[in-house]
Coordinates of C-alpha atoms in Angstrom, one line a residue:
X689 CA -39.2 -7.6 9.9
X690 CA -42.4 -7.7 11.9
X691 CA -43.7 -4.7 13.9
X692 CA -43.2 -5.5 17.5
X693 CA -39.5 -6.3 16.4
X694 CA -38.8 -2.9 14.9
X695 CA -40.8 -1.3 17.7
X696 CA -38.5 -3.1 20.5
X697 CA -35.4 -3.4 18.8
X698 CA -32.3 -2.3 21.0
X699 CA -29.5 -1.3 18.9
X700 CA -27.0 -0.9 21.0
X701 CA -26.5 -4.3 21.3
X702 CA -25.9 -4.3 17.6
X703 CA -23.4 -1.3 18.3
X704 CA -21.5 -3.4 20.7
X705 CA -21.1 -6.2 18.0
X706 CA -19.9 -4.1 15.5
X707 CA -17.0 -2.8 18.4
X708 CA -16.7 -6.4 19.0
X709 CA -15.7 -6.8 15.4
X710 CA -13.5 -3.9 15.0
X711 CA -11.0 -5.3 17.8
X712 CA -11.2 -8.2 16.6
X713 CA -10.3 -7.3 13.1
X714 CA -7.8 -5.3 15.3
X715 CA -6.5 -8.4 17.0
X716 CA -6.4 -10.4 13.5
X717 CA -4.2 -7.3 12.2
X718 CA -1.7 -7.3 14.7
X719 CA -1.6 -11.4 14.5
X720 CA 0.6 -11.5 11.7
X721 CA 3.1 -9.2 13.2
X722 CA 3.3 -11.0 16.6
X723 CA 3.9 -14.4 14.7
X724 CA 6.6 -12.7 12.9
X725 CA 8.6 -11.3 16.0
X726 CA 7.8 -14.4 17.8
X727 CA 7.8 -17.4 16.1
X728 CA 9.4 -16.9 12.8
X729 CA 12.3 -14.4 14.1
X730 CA 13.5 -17.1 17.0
X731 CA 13.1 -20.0 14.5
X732 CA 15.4 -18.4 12.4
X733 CA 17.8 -17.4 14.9
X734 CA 18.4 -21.1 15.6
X735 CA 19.6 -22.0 12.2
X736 CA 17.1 -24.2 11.4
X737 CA 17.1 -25.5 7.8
X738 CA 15.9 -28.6 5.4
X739 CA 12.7 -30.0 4.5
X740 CA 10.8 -29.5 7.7
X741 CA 11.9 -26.4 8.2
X742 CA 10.7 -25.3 4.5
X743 CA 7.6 -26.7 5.6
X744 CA 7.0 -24.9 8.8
X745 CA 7.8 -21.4 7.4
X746 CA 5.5 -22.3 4.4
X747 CA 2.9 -23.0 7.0
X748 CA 3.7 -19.3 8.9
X749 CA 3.7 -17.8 5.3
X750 CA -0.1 -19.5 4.9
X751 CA -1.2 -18.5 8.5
X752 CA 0.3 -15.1 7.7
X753 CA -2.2 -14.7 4.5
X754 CA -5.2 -16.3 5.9
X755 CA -4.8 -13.5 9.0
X756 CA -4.8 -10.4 6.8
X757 CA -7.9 -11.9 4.8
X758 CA -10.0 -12.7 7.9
X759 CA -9.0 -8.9 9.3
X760 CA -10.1 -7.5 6.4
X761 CA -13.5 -9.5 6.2
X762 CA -13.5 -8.7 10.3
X763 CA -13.3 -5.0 9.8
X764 CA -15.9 -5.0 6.9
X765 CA -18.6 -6.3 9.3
X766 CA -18.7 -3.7 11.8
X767 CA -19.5 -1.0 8.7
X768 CA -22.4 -3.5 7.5
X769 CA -23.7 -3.4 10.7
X770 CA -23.7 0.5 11.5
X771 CA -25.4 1.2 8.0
X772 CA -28.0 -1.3 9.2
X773 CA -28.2 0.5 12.6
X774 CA -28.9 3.6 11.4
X775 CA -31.1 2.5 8.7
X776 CA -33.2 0.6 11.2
X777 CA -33.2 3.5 13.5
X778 CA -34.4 5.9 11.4
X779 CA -37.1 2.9 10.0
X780 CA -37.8 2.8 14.1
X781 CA -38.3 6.3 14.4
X782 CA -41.1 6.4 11.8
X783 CA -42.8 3.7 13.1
X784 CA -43.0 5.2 16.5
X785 CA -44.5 8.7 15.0
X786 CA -46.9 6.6 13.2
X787 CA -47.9 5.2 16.2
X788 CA -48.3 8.0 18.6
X789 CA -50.4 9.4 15.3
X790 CA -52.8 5.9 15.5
X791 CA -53.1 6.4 18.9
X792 CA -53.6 10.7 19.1
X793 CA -56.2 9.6 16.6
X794 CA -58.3 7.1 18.5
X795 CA -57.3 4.3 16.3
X796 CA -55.8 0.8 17.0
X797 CA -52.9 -0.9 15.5
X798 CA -52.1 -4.6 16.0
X799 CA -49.1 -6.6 15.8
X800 CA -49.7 -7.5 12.6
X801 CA -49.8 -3.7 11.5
X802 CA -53.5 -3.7 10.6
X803 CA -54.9 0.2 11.9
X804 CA -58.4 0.0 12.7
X805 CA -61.1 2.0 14.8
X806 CA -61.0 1.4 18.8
X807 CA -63.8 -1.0 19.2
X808 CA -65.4 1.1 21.7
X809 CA -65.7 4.4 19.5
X810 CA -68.3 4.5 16.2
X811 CA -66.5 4.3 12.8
X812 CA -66.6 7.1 10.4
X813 CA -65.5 7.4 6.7
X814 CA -62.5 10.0 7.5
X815 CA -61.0 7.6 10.8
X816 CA -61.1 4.8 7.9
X817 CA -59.1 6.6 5.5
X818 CA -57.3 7.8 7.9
X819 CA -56.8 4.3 9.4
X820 CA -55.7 3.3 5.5
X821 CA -53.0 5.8 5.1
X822 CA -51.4 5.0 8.5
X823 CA -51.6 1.3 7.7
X824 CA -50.1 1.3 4.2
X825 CA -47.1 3.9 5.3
X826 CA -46.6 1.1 8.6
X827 CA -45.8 -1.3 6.0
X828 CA -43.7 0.8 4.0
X829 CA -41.5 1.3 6.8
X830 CA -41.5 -2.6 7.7
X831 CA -40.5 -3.0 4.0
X832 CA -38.4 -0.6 4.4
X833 CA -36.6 -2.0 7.7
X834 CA -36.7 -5.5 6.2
X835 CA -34.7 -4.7 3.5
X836 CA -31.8 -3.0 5.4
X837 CA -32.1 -6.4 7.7
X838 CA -32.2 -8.4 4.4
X839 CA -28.7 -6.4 3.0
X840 CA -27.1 -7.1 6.6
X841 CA -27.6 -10.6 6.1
X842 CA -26.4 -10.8 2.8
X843 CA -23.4 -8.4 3.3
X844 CA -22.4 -10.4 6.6
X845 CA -23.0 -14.0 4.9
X846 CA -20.6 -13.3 1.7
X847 CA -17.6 -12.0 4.5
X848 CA -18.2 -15.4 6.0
X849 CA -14.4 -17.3 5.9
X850 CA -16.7 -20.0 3.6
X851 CA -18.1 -18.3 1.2
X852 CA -14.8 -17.6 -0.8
X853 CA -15.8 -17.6 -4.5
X854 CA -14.9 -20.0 -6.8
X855 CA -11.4 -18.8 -8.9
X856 CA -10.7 -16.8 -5.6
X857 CA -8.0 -17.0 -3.0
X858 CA -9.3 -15.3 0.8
X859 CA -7.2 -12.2 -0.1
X860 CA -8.6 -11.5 -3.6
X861 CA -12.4 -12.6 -2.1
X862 CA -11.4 -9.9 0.5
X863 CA -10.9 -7.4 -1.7
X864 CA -13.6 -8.3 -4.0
X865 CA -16.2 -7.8 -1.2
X866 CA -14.6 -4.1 -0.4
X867 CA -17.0 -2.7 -3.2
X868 CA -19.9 -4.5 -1.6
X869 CA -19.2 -3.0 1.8
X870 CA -18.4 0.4 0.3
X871 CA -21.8 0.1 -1.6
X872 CA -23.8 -1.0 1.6
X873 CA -22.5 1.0 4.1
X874 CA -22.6 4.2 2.0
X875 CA -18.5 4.8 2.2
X876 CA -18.4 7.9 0.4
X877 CA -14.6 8.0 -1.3
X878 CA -14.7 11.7 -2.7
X879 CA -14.7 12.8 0.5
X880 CA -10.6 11.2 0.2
X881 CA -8.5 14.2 -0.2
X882 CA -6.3 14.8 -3.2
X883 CA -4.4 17.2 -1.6
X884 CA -0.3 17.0 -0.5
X885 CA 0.6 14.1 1.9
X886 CA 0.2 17.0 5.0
X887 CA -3.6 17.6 4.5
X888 CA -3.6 13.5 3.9
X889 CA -2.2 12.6 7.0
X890 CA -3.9 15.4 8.8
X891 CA -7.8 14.1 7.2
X892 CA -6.5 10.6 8.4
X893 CA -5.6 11.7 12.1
X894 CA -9.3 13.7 12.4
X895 CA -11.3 10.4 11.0
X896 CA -12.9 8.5 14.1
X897 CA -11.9 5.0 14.3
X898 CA -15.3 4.0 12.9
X899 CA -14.6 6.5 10.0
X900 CA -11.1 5.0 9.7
X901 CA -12.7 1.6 9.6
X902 CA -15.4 2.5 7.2
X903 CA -12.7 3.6 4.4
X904 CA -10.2 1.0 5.1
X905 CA -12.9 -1.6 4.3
X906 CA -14.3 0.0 1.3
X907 CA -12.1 2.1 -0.5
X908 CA -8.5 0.0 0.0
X909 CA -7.4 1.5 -3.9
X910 CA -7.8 4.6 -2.9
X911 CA -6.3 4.4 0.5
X912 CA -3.3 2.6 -1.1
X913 CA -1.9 5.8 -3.5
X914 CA -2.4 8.2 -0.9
X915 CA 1.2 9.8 0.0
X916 CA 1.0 10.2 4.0
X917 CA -1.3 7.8 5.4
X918 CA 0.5 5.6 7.4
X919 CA 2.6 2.5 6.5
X920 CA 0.3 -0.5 8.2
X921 CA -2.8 1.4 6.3
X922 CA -1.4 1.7 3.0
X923 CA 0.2 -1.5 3.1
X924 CA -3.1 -3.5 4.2
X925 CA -4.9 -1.8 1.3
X926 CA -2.3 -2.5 -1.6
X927 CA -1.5 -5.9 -0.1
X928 CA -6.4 -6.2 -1.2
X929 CA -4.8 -4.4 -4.6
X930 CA -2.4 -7.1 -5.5
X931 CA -4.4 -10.0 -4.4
X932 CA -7.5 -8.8 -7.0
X933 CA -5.0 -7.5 -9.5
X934 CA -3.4 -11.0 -9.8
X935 CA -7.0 -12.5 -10.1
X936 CA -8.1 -10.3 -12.7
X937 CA -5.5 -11.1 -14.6
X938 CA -5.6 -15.0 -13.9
X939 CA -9.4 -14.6 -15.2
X940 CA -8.2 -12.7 -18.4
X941 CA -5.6 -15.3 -19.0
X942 CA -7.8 -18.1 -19.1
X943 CA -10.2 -16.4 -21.2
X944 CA -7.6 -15.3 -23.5
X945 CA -6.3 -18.9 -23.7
X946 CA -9.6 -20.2 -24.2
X947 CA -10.1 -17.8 -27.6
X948 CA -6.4 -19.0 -28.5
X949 CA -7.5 -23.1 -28.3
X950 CA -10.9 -21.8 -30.3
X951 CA -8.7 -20.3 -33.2
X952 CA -8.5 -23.1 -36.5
X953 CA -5.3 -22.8 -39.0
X954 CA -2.6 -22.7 -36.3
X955 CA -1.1 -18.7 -35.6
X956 CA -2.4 -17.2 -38.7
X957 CA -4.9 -14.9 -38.8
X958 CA -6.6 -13.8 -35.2
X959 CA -4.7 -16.8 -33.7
X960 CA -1.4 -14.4 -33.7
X961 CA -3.0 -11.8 -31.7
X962 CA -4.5 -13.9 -29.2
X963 CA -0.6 -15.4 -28.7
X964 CA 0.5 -12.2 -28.1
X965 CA -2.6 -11.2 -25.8
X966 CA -1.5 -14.8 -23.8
X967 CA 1.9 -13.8 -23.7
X968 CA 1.3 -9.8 -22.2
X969 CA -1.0 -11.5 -19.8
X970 CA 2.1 -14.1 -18.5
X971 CA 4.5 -11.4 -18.3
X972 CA 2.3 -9.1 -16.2
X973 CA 1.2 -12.0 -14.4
X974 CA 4.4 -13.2 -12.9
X975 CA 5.4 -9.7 -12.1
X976 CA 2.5 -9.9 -9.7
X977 CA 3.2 -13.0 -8.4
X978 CA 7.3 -12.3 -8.4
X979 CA 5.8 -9.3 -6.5
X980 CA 3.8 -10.9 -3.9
X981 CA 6.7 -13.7 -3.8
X982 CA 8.7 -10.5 -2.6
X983 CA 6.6 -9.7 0.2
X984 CA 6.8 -13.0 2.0
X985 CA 7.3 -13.1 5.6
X986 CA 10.2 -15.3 5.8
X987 CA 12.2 -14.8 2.2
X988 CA 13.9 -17.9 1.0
X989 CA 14.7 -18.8 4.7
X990 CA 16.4 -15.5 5.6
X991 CA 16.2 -13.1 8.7
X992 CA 14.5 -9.8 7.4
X993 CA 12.4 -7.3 8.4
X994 CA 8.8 -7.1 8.1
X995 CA 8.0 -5.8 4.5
X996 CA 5.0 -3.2 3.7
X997 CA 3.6 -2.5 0.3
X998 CA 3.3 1.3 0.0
X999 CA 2.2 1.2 -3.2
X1000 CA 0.6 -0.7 -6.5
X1001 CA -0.5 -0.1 -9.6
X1002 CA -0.6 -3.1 -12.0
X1003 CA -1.2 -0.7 -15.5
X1004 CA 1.6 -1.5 -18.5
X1005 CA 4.7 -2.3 -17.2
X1006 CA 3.5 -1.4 -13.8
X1007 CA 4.8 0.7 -10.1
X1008 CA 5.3 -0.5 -7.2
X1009 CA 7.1 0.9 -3.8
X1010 CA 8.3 -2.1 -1.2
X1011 CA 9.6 -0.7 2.0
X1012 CA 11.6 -3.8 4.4
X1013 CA 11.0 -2.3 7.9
X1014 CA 8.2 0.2 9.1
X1015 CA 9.0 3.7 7.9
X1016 CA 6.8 5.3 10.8
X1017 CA 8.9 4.4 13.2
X1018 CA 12.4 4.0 11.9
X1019 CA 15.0 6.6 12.7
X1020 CA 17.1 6.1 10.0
X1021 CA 14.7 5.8 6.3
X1022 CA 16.9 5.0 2.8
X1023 CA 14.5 5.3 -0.2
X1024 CA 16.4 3.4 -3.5
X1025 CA 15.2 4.9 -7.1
X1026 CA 16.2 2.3 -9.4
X1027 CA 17.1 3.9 -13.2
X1028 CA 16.6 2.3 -16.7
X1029 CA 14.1 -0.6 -16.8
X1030 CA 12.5 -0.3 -13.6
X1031 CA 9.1 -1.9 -13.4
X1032 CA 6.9 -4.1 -11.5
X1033 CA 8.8 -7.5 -12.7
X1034 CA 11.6 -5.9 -11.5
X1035 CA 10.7 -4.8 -8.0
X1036 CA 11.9 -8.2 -6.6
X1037 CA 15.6 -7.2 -7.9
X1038 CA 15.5 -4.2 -6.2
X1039 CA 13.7 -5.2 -3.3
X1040 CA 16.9 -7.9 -2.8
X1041 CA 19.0 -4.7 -2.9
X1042 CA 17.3 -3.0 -0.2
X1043 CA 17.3 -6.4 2.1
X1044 CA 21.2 -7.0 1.3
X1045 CA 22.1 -3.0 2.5
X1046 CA 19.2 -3.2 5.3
X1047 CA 21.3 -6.5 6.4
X1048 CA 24.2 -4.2 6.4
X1049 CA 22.8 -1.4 8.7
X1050 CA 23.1 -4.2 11.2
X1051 CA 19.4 -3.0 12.7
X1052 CA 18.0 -5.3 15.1
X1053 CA 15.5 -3.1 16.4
X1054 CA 13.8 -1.8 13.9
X1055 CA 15.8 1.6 13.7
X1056 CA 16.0 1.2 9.8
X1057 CA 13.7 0.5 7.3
X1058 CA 15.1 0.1 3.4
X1059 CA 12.9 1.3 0.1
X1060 CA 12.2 -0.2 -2.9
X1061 CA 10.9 3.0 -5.0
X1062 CA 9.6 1.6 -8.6
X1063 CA 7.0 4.7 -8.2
X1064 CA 7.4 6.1 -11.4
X1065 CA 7.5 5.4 -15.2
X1066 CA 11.3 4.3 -16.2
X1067 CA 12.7 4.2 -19.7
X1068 CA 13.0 0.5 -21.2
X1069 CA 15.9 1.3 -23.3
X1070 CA 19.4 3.1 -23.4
X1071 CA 17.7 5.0 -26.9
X1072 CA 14.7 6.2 -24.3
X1073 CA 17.1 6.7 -21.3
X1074 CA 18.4 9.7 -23.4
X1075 CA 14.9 11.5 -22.3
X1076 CA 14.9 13.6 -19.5
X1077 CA 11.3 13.5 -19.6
X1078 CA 10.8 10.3 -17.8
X1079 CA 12.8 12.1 -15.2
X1080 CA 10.7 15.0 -14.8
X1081 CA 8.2 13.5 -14.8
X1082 CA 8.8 11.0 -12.1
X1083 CA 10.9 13.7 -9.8
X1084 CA 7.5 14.9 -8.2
X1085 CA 6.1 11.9 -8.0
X1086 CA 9.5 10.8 -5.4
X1087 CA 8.7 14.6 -3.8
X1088 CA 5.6 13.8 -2.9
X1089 CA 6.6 10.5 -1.6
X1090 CA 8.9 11.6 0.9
X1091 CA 7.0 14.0 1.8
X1092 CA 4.6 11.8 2.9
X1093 CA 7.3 9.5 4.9
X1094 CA 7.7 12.9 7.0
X1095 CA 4.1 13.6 7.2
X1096 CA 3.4 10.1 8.7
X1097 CA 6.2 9.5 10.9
X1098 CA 6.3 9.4 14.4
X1099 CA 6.9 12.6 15.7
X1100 CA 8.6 11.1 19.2
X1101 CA 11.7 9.4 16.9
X1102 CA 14.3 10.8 15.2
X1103 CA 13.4 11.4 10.9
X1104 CA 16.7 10.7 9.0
X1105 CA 16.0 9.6 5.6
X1106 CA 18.2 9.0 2.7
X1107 CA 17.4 8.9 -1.4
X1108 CA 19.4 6.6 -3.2
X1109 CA 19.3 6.5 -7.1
X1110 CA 20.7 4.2 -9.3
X1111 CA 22.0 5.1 -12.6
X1112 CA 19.1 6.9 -14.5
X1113 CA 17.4 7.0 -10.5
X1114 CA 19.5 9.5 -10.0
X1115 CA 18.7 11.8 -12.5
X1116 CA 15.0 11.8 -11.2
X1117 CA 16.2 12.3 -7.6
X1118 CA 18.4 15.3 -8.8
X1119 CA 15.4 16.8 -10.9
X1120 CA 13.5 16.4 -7.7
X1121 CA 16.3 17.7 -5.2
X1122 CA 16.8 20.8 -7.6
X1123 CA 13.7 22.0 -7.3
X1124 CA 13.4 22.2 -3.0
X1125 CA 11.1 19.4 -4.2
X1126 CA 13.2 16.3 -2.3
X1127 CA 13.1 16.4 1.4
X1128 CA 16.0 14.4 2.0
X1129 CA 19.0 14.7 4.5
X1130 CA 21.4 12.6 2.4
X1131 CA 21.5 12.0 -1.1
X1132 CA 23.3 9.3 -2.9
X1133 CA 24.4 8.8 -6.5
X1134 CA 25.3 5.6 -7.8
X1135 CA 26.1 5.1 -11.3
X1136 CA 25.0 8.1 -12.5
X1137 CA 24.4 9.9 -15.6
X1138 CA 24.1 13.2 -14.1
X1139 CA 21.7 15.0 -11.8
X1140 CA 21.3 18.3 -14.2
X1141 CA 23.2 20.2 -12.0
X1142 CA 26.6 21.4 -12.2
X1143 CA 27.4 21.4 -8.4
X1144 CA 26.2 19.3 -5.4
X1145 CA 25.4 21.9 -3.6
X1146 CA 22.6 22.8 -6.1
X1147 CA 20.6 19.6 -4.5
X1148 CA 19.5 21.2 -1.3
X1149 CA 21.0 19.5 1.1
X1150 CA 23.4 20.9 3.6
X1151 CA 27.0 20.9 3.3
X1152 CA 29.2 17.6 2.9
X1153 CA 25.8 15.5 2.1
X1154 CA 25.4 14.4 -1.3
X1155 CA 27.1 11.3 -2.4
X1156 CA 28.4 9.5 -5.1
X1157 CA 29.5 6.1 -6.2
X1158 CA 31.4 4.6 -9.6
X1159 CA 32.6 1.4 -9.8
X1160 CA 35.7 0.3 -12.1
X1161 CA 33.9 -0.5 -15.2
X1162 CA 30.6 1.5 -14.9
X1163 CA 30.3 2.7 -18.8
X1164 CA 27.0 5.3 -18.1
X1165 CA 28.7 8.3 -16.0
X1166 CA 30.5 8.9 -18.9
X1167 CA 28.0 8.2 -21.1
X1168 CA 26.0 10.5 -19.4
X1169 CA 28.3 13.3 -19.2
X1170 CA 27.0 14.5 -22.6
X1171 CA 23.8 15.0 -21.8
X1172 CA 22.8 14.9 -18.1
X1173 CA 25.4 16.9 -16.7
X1174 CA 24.0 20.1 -18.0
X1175 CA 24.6 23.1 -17.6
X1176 CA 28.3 22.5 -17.4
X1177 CA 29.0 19.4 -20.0
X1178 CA 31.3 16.8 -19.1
X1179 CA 31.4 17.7 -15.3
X1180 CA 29.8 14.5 -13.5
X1181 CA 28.6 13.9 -10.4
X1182 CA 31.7 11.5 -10.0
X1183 CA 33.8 14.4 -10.6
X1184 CA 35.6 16.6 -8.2
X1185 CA 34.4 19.8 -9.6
X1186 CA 30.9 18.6 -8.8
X1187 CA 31.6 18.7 -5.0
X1188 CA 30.2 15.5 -3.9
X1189 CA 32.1 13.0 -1.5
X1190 CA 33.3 10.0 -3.7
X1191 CA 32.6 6.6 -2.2
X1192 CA 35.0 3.6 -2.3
X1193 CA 33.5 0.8 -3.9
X1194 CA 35.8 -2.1 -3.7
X1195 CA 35.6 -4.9 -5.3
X1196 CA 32.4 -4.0 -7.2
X1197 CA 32.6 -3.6 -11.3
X1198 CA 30.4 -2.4 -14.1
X1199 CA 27.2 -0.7 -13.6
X1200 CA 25.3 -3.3 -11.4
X1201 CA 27.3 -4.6 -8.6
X1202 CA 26.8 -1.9 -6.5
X1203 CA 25.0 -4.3 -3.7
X1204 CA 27.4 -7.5 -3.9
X1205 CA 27.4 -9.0 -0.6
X1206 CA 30.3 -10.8 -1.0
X1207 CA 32.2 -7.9 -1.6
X1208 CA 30.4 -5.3 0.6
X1209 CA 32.5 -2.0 0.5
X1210 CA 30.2 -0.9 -1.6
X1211 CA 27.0 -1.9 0.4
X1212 CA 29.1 -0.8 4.2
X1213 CA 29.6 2.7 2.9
X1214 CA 25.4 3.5 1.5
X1215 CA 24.1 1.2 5.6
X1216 CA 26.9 4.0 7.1
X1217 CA 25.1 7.0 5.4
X1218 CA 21.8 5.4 5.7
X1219 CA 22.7 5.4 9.8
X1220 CA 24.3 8.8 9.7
X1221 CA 27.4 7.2 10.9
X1222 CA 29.8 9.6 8.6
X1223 CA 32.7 8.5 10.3
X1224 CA 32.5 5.1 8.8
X1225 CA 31.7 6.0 5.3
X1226 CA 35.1 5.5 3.3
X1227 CA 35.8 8.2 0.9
X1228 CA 38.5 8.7 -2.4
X1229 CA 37.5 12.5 -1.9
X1230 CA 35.6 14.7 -0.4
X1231 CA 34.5 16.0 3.2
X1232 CA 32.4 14.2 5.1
X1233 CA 29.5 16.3 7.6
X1234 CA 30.0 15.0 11.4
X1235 CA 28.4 12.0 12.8
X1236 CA 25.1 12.1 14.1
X1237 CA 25.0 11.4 17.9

């Protein structure tokens, strides 16, 4: 950085680059949306199938990734560059004091940032030490400005689309580089609240775009947990979470086989724990991968809606929330708590559950969007399903989370949402709902233990809108009934003394078939209370609340 070039610099042009980058991060964003609704959806609609079509939707599913990487690289630039700006500006701004104090003091400065006497005007001792000082803090503030240059350069060449790292797919190269950009452009992430999903989603709606940029290409972990930031944010950030997560583990794995090949005298020894580091590592890494698998565009060659990753975390047996359809702006929201060994290898199970009752709804216009909620810590074993623990522990956890599906969602369109749980599910939605802590209008019990309430109308709902389902077969609401149906023992959700309507469930048996497609009773009676279409819901008992209009 030379000093006519810090003296003259313009920075608004560099302003106007970094807006240029923001739309078109922007632009790149909305991409993978518009290819969606109007390439993959007609393609689809046709009835297209065999090898060439396999090979075109692979293709979309390719394009799809390589969009959300470049958006994310995109939106990192603009940052880079407005640290640099005001770096350089304030490096500027010294410069030009120092000058007008050459100047004020009869002295010269050249080009080259030598400060000496006027040639017309006698040299003294105090204008040469003056002349020194002025000259050594002039190149302090060129090394100064140099440097910010220098990180601008750097920052912008490793978001480049060819300098992906070796090991490194875009995504997980994108999300590697968010620390950089957070380091360079000074994104300060304690200034994220930790507050409810309301003071969330009110930070979020106060942040200028450039803020909003800023934090999205930094701090994508952080935006990712946060209850009440919109859908499209959180699932942009988690989407950065999952693409380093399965790289961290790939690297780990490799390493860990690596000790395994160094080990002599076969499994004995150090060799046994490196085979059971290799196979932890497996597991968790094809839940990531069944994960992502779960997210794709076009699923196996089926119609669904676009899917948004709400949440992550890859830690033990892992959390993850999957919504199918944009929560935001949906009228109608169902949120599914899946019970006894929920994790992260088995979000794709559940996500499937979601798409088959989503398919159900019969939306077409994005009036529904189905959840996947693996968002707390569920008990591996019938022995550890006998804790309620696990249940109160996770029932604030699905509080907080539908609170912030309220917080964030379009205030113009209608807010219905609806909590499913699923066997043990359903105890942690009723340890919620007991509480005032579950903001949901419908609530829906299938397979369930108990709720640790005696009477539905202990769930805070209003009249004629909790649910239940038990299928011929399903074992647990009885088993249950001994130790989850507290206060009142043996009185079951399932029950008529409980209060709840019972649902049909033909042709559905045991404690899993709750979603069959090909016998859909089951599956047409949740999509009618999803929709608030009560009159469709078929009952054994109970009273249904009217239909919304």
């Amino acid at each position: 950085m030379t000093l006519p070039a810090l003296r003259d610099a313009q920075f608004n042009r560099w302003e106007s680059a970094a807006d240029e980058w923001a739309r078109l991060s922007t632009a790149l964003d909305q991409g993978g949306s518009t290819a969606a609704s109007t390439v993959a959806g007609p393609l689809l609609a046709t009835g297209w199938a065999g090898a060439d079509a396999d090979a075109a939707f692979r293709q979309l599913e390719a394009q799809d990734t390589a969009l959300r990487a470049a958006a994310q690289e995109a939106c990192g630039v603009a940052p880079l560059v407005e640290a640099a700006v005001s770096e350089l500006r304030s490096a500027q701004a010294v410069l030009t004091a120092l000058l007008a104090e050459a100047a004020q003091g009869g002295l010269a400065v050249g080009d080259d940032g030598a400060v000496r006497a006027r040639a017309c005007e006698p040299a003294h001792s105090a204008d040469a030490e003056h002349a020194a000082r002025i000259s050594a803090d002039i190149a302090a503030v060129l090394v100064r400005a140099s440097e910010a240059d220098e990180l601008l350069g750097d920052g912008v060449r490793r978001l480049a689309a060819d300098s992906v790292r070796p090991g490194l797919d875009a995504m997980a190269d994108a999300a590697a580089d968010s620390a950089m950009v957070a380091a360079l452009a000074s994104v300060d992430a304690s200034a994220i609240p930790k507050g409810g999903p309301q003071e969330v989603a009110a930070w979020w709606a106060g942040l200028s775009e450039r803020d909003r940029r800023r934090y999205l290409a930094g701090c994508p972990e952080a935006l990712g947990a946060l209850d009440g930031l919109p859908a499209h944010v959180r699932d942009r950030a988690n989407r950065l979470v999952l693409a380093a997560a399965e790289a961290g583990l790939g690297e780990r794995l490799a390493a860990e086989r690596a000790k395994l090949d160094a080990v002599t005298g076969g499994t004995r020894g150090a060799g046994v724990a490196f085979i059971q580091a290799v196979g932890d590592l497996e597991t968790r890494l094809a839940a990531v991968r069944g994960l992502r698998a779960s997210l794709d565009l076009i699923p196996d060659g089926k119609a669904a809606p676009p899917a948004y990753l709400l949440a992550l975390s890859p830690d033990g047996d892992g959390t993850a929330v999957v919504a199918l359809g944009d929560p935001d702006r949906a009228r109608h929201t169902a949120v599914f708590v899946p019970g006894k060994g929920a994790d992260l290898a088995n979000v794709p199970r559940d996500v499937e559950r979601m798409r088959a009752l989503w398919s159900r709804t019969g939306s077409t216009d994005g009036d529904v969007a189905a959840i996947a909620w693996t968002g707390y810590d569920a008990p591996n074993t019938l022995q550890r399903a006998l804790d309620p623990d696990y249940a109160r522990t996770g029932a604030p956890k699905l509080g907080r989370f539908v609170d912030g599906l309220r917080a964030a969602h379009d205030a113009t369109e209608p807010d219905h949402v609806t909590v499913i749980g699923h066997s043990y599910g359903s105890l942690v939605a009723g340890e919620a709902a007991k509480r005032g802590g579950l903001a949901a209008d419908d609530i829906v019990a299938v397979g369930s233990p108990g709720m640790h309430v005696h009477n539905a109308s202990q769930l805070g709902t209003a009249p004629g809108h909790v649910w239940v389902a038990r299928a011929p077969g399903d074992p647990i609401p009885e088993l249950g009934k001994a130790t989850y149906t507290l206060p009142i023992a043996g009185v079951g959700p399932d029950d008529r003394a409980f209060g709840a309507n019972r649902i049909t469930t033909d042709g559905s048996h045991g404690h899993s078939e709750y979603w069959r497609t090909d016998h859909p009773d089951s599956l047409d009676n949740q999509a009618a209370i999803v929709k608030g279409e009560y009159d469709r819901v078929h009952l054994m008992w109970g009273t249904p609340p009217p239909g919304r209009e």
